C-alpha atoms as a printed R data frame, in Angstrom:
    type eleno elety resid chain resno       x      y       z
1   ATOM     1    CA   MET     A     1  91.587 61.908 198.619
2   ATOM     2    CA   LEU     A     2  91.788 59.033 195.512
3   ATOM     3    CA   THR     A     3  93.720 58.162 193.210
4   ATOM     4    CA   PHE     A     4  91.524 57.682 189.593
5   ATOM     5    CA   ALA     A     5  93.193 55.513 186.164
6   ATOM     6    CA   PHE     A     6  91.303 55.104 182.921
7   ATOM     7    CA   ASP     A     7  91.259 53.072 180.768
8   ATOM     8    CA   VAL     A     8  91.968 54.210 176.973
9   ATOM     9    CA   GLY     A     9  89.992 52.739 174.024
10  ATOM    10    CA   GLU     A    10  86.383 53.730 174.637
11  ATOM    11    CA   THR     A    11  86.951 55.101 177.944
12  ATOM    12    CA   ILE     A    12  89.214 58.207 176.587
13  ATOM    13    CA   VAL     A    13  90.040 57.737 172.982
14  ATOM    14    CA   ARG     A    14  87.512 56.410 170.490
15  ATOM    15    CA   ASP     A    15  87.560 53.663 169.140
16  ATOM    16    CA   ASP     A    16  86.695 54.988 165.116
17  ATOM    17    CA   ARG     A    17  90.650 55.895 163.613
18  ATOM    18    CA   TYR     A    18  92.077 52.634 165.040
19  ATOM    19    CA   TRP     A    19  89.759 50.873 162.740
20  ATOM    20    CA   ALA     A    20  88.823 52.635 159.849
21  ATOM    21    CA   SER     A    21  92.937 52.162 160.073
22  ATOM    22    CA   TRP     A    22  92.542 49.218 159.705
23  ATOM    23    CA   ALA     A    23  89.945 48.386 157.104
24  ATOM    24    CA   ASP     A    24  92.091 50.964 154.656
25  ATOM    25    CA   TRP     A    25  94.845 49.265 154.948
26  ATOM    26    CA   LEU     A    26  93.909 45.763 154.325
27  ATOM    27    CA   GLY     A    27  91.687 47.195 151.747
28  ATOM    28    CA   LEU     A    28  88.407 46.685 152.822
29  ATOM    29    CA   SER     A    29  85.061 47.818 153.809
30  ATOM    30    CA   ARG     A    30  85.433 49.992 157.220
31  ATOM    31    CA   HIS     A    31  81.102 48.915 158.004
32  ATOM    32    CA   THR     A    32  82.580 45.361 157.879
33  ATOM    33    CA   VAL     A    33  85.161 45.777 159.878
34  ATOM    34    CA   SER     A    34  82.803 47.644 162.465
35  ATOM    35    CA   ALA     A    35  79.912 45.048 161.682
36  ATOM    36    CA   LEU     A    36  81.868 42.283 162.771
37  ATOM    37    CA   VAL     A    37  83.899 44.189 166.085
38  ATOM    38    CA   GLY     A    38  80.624 44.633 166.624
39  ATOM    39    CA   ALA     A    39  80.068 40.678 166.487
40  ATOM    40    CA   VAL     A    40  82.330 39.708 167.773
41  ATOM    41    CA   VAL     A    41  82.098 41.903 171.222
42  ATOM    42    CA   ALA     A    42  78.905 40.437 171.153
43  ATOM    43    CA   GLN     A    43  80.040 37.305 171.270
44  ATOM    44    CA   GLY     A    44  82.454 38.156 174.359
45  ATOM    45    CA   ARG     A    45  85.749 37.752 172.172
46  ATOM    46    CA   ASP     A    46  88.777 40.045 171.791
47  ATOM    47    CA   ASN     A    47  87.911 42.644 169.055
48  ATOM    48    CA   ALA     A    48  90.707 41.646 166.644
49  ATOM    49    CA   ASP     A    49  89.211 38.925 165.928
50  ATOM    50    CA   ALA     A    50  87.266 40.749 163.885
51  ATOM    51    CA   LEU     A    51  90.370 41.036 161.487
52  ATOM    52    CA   ARG     A    52  91.053 37.139 161.854
53  ATOM    53    CA   LEU     A    53  87.778 36.759 160.165
54  ATOM    54    CA   LEU     A    54  88.087 38.447 157.039
55  ATOM    55    CA   VAL     A    55  91.467 37.977 156.783
56  ATOM    56    CA   PRO     A    56  92.235 34.264 157.804
57  ATOM    57    CA   GLY     A    57  96.005 33.885 158.616
58  ATOM    58    CA   ILE     A    58  96.715 37.133 159.569
59  ATOM    59    CA   ASP     A    59  99.067 37.803 161.682
60  ATOM    60    CA   LEU     A    60  98.592 41.451 163.143
61  ATOM    61    CA   ASP     A    61 101.195 41.848 164.833
62  ATOM    62    CA   ALA     A    62 103.299 41.780 161.175
63  ATOM    63    CA   GLU     A    63 100.571 43.365 160.244
64  ATOM    64    CA   TYR     A    64 101.212 46.795 162.521
65  ATOM    65    CA   ALA     A    65 105.432 46.840 161.486
66  ATOM    66    CA   ALA     A    66 104.371 47.202 157.900
67  ATOM    67    CA   ARG     A    67 101.444 49.986 159.126
68  ATOM    68    CA   GLU     A    68 104.337 51.895 161.212
69  ATOM    69    CA   ALA     A    69 107.755 51.264 158.239
70  ATOM    70    CA   ALA     A    70 104.509 52.666 155.547
71  ATOM    71    CA   GLY     A    71 103.912 55.731 157.977
72  ATOM    72    CA   ARG     A    72 100.127 54.932 157.996
73  ATOM    73    CA   GLY     A    73 100.561 53.326 161.690
74  ATOM    74    CA   GLU     A    74  98.661 54.547 164.410
75  ATOM    75    CA   ARG     A    75  97.546 57.533 164.899
76  ATOM    76    CA   ILE     A    76  95.998 59.568 168.091
77  ATOM    77    CA   GLU     A    77  95.069 62.951 167.819
78  ATOM    78    CA   GLU     A    78  92.640 65.742 170.450
79  ATOM    79    CA   GLU     A    79  89.975 65.043 167.731
80  ATOM    80    CA   ASP     A    80  89.966 61.138 168.895
81  ATOM    81    CA   LEU     A    81  89.394 62.159 172.191
82  ATOM    82    CA   TYR     A    82  86.107 62.108 174.089
83  ATOM    83    CA   PRO     A    83  84.164 65.572 174.803
84  ATOM    84    CA   ASP     A    84  84.495 65.620 178.545
85  ATOM    85    CA   VAL     A    85  88.164 63.612 179.260
86  ATOM    86    CA   ARG     A    86  89.316 66.836 178.900
87  ATOM    87    CA   PRO     A    87  87.533 68.737 181.772
88  ATOM    88    CA   ALA     A    88  86.701 65.259 183.668
89  ATOM    89    CA   LEU     A    89  90.574 64.927 184.107
90  ATOM    90    CA   ALA     A    90  90.862 68.717 185.202
91  ATOM    91    CA   ALA     A    91  88.598 68.574 187.931
92  ATOM    92    CA   LEU     A    92  89.663 65.606 188.966
93  ATOM    93    CA   ARG     A    93  93.246 66.522 189.255
94  ATOM    94    CA   ALA     A    94  91.618 70.199 190.667
95  ATOM    95    CA   ALA     A    95  90.017 68.879 193.776
96  ATOM    96    CA   GLY     A    96  92.877 67.213 194.137
97  ATOM    97    CA   HIS     A    97  93.027 63.513 193.288
98  ATOM    98    CA   ARG     A    98  95.599 61.767 191.530
99  ATOM    99    CA   VAL     A    99  95.119 60.940 188.008
100 ATOM   100    CA   LEU     A   100  96.841 58.008 185.452
101 ATOM   101    CA   ILE     A   101  96.234 56.340 181.888
102 ATOM   102    CA   ALA     A   102  97.096 52.812 182.236
103 ATOM   103    CA   GLY     A   103  95.409 50.546 179.649
104 ATOM   104    CA   ASN     A   104  95.945 47.223 176.905
105 ATOM   105    CA   GLN     A   105  97.724 49.636 174.296
106 ATOM   106    CA   THR     A   106 101.031 49.444 172.966
107 ATOM   107    CA   ALA     A   107 103.921 51.610 173.382
108 ATOM   108    CA   ARG     A   108 103.197 53.335 170.389
109 ATOM   109    CA   ALA     A   109 100.022 54.968 171.603
110 ATOM   110    CA   GLY     A   110 101.504 55.449 174.767
111 ATOM   111    CA   GLU     A   111 103.879 58.346 173.340
112 ATOM   112    CA   LEU     A   112 100.507 59.733 171.901
113 ATOM   113    CA   LEU     A   113  98.880 59.730 174.334
114 ATOM   114    CA   ARG     A   114 101.543 61.920 176.367
115 ATOM   115    CA   SER     A   115 102.142 63.886 173.340
116 ATOM   116    CA   LEU     A   116  98.197 65.285 173.850
117 ATOM   117    CA   ASP     A   117  99.506 66.910 177.073
118 ATOM   118    CA   LEU     A   118  96.231 66.023 179.085
119 ATOM   119    CA   PRO     A   119  95.853 67.108 182.468
120 ATOM   120    CA   VAL     A   120  97.336 64.325 184.489
121 ATOM   121    CA   ASP     A   121 100.223 62.848 186.426
122 ATOM   122    CA   GLY     A   122 101.024 59.618 184.381
123 ATOM   123    CA   ILE     A   123 100.223 57.288 181.395
124 ATOM   124    CA   ALA     A   124 101.407 54.230 180.962
125 ATOM   125    CA   THR     A   125 100.160 51.162 178.673
126 ATOM   126    CA   SER     A   126 100.207 47.411 178.687
127 ATOM   127    CA   GLY     A   127 103.053 47.565 175.626
128 ATOM   128    CA   GLU     A   128 105.025 49.276 178.128
129 ATOM   129    CA   TRP     A   129 104.134 47.321 180.950
130 ATOM   130    CA   GLY     A   130 105.085 43.779 179.752
131 ATOM   131    CA   VAL     A   131 101.777 43.120 181.475
132 ATOM   132    CA   ALA     A   132  97.995 43.356 180.435
133 ATOM   133    CA   LYS     A   133  94.528 43.236 181.197
134 ATOM   134    CA   PRO     A   134  92.553 41.577 182.710
135 ATOM   135    CA   GLY     A   135  95.699 39.295 184.393
136 ATOM   136    CA   PRO     A   136  96.446 40.883 188.025
137 ATOM   137    CA   ALA     A   137 100.502 41.906 187.327
138 ATOM   138    CA   PHE     A   138  98.432 44.019 184.838
139 ATOM   139    CA   PHE     A   139  96.670 45.603 188.046
140 ATOM   140    CA   THR     A   140  99.570 44.748 190.775
141 ATOM   141    CA   ARG     A   141 101.727 46.636 188.528
142 ATOM   142    CA   LEU     A   142  98.985 50.035 188.123
143 ATOM   143    CA   THR     A   143  99.616 50.302 191.825
144 ATOM   144    CA   GLU     A   144 102.622 49.910 192.096
145 ATOM   145    CA   TYR     A   145 102.911 53.054 189.220
146 ATOM   146    CA   ALA     A   146 100.076 54.980 191.559
147 ATOM   147    CA   GLU     A   147 102.099 54.722 194.640
148 ATOM   148    CA   THR     A   148  99.272 54.192 196.748
149 ATOM   149    CA   THR     A   149  96.860 50.291 198.583
150 ATOM   150    CA   PRO     A   150  94.692 49.042 196.770
151 ATOM   151    CA   ASP     A   151  91.640 50.106 197.942
152 ATOM   152    CA   ARG     A   152  92.576 53.915 196.853
153 ATOM   153    CA   ILE     A   153  92.040 53.323 192.919
154 ATOM   154    CA   VAL     A   154  89.704 53.909 191.547
155 ATOM   155    CA   TYR     A   155  89.797 51.980 188.277
156 ATOM   156    CA   VAL     A   156  87.703 53.032 185.760
157 ATOM   157    CA   GLY     A   157  86.923 51.966 182.137
158 ATOM   158    CA   ASP     A   158  83.682 50.502 179.476
159 ATOM   159    CA   HIS     A   159  85.004 46.904 178.499
160 ATOM   160    CA   PRO     A   160  83.249 44.459 182.467
161 ATOM   161    CA   ALA     A   161  85.103 41.778 182.146
162 ATOM   162    CA   ASN     A   162  88.354 43.868 181.677
163 ATOM   163    CA   ASP     A   163  88.272 46.532 183.482
164 ATOM   164    CA   VAL     A   164  85.552 45.140 186.574
165 ATOM   165    CA   THR     A   165  85.451 42.476 187.177
166 ATOM   166    CA   PRO     A   166  89.276 41.796 186.979
167 ATOM   167    CA   ALA     A   167  90.088 45.648 189.500
168 ATOM   168    CA   LYS     A   168  87.553 44.367 191.969
169 ATOM   169    CA   ALA     A   169  89.996 40.603 191.824
170 ATOM   170    CA   ALA     A   170  92.865 43.135 192.939
171 ATOM   171    CA   GLY     A   171  90.750 45.650 195.978
172 ATOM   172    CA   LEU     A   172  90.576 47.879 193.598
173 ATOM   173    CA   GLN     A   173  87.121 50.159 193.039
174 ATOM   174    CA   ALA     A   174  86.236 50.198 190.208
175 ATOM   175    CA   ALA     A   175  83.693 52.246 187.809
176 ATOM   176    CA   HIS     A   176  82.369 51.204 184.781
177 ATOM   177    CA   ILE     A   177  81.337 53.362 182.070
178 ATOM   178    CA   ARG     A   178  78.590 53.107 179.388
179 ATOM   179    CA   ARG     A   179  80.046 54.429 176.527
180 ATOM   180    CA   GLY     A   180  81.288 52.917 173.491
181 ATOM   181    CA   PRO     A   181  80.014 49.106 172.347
182 ATOM   182    CA   TRP     A   182  81.704 47.372 175.568
183 ATOM   183    CA   GLY     A   183  80.287 49.187 177.542
184 ATOM   184    CA   HIS     A   184  76.506 49.853 176.022
185 ATOM   185    CA   LEU     A   185  76.421 46.146 175.026
186 ATOM   186    CA   TRP     A   186  77.147 44.717 178.737
187 ATOM   187    CA   ALA     A   187  75.610 47.793 180.620
188 ATOM   188    CA   GLU     A   188  73.494 45.535 182.041
189 ATOM   189    CA   HIS     A   189  75.296 42.481 182.237
190 ATOM   190    CA   PRO     A   190  76.185 41.030 186.561
191 ATOM   191    CA   VAL     A   191  79.616 41.282 186.201
192 ATOM   192    CA   ALA     A   192  78.742 46.016 185.263
193 ATOM   193    CA   ALA     A   193  76.619 45.142 188.189
194 ATOM   194    CA   ALA     A   194  79.452 44.628 190.720
195 ATOM   195    CA   ALA     A   195  81.135 47.974 189.728
196 ATOM   196    CA   ASP     A   196  81.044 50.659 192.717
197 ATOM   197    CA   TRP     A   197  79.670 53.243 189.924
198 ATOM   198    CA   ARG     A   198  77.638 53.125 186.396
199 ATOM   199    CA   ILE     A   199  77.819 56.474 185.126
200 ATOM   200    CA   ASN     A   200  77.357 57.564 181.655
201 ATOM   201    CA   THR     A   201  79.982 60.275 181.522
202 ATOM   202    CA   LEU     A   202  83.306 61.510 182.986
203 ATOM   203    CA   THR     A   203  81.951 64.202 184.773
204 ATOM   204    CA   GLU     A   204  79.882 62.680 186.918
205 ATOM   205    CA   LEU     A   205  83.254 61.208 189.081
206 ATOM   206    CA   THR     A   206  83.934 64.280 189.797
207 ATOM   207    CA   THR     A   207  81.647 63.541 192.572
208 ATOM   208    CA   ILE     A   208  83.046 60.735 194.464
209 ATOM   209    CA   SER     A   209  84.790 61.921 197.201
210 ATOM   210    CA   GLY     A   210  87.727 60.246 199.387
C-alpha cells in the first residue's frame, strides 16, 4: 500500500475565501486582488506578491497577526473544501492506503484543518514544521512523518514547481492535479509532465495501486 500526501491550497481547499479576506482587510477590490494573483502566477512569482504590488512595503506577518487579533484571521470551513475531497480521501483509506495532508500553510491552518475531522491519518503544515516547499527539507520531513520510504509516497498538488519537481527530486512519486490557477496555467508545461500521474479530480487517485 502507498501513502498519499496532499497539498492544501487549490488541491483540497479553494483559495477564494483566503484572497477575498485579504482584500476586505486591506480595503481593496476583490476583483483587483484576484486579477493580480493571476498575473503573478502567470509570471511564476510568489502569489503574495499580488498584495505587495497593491500595498508597497506591506509587512504581511504583521498584518496577519493584526487580523488574528481583530478576530478576522484565517478560516477554513467545510464549504471551502472541493467536493471530491472527502469521498476521495475516504476511498483511499478504505483501500488500505495511508492518507496525509501536508502543505505550505500556517500552524493556525493546521488547527483549522484538523477541526474538520477529515478522513486522514495525519495533518501537518510548513508553519508547524519550520520548513516549506519547494525546499528539500520539507520532503525529508514529510518522509519522516509518513514513516515509510520516499518511493512509497505519492505527493498530490496543483503547483508543478512547488509540488511535482521537488517531490520527484526527493524520490517521491507525484500526481499533478489540474485545479486552480497554477494547476490550469501550468498543466501543459514540461514540469507538470514530469508527474507520474496527471489528474483532473482527486477521485482518479483511487485507481492507483501499489
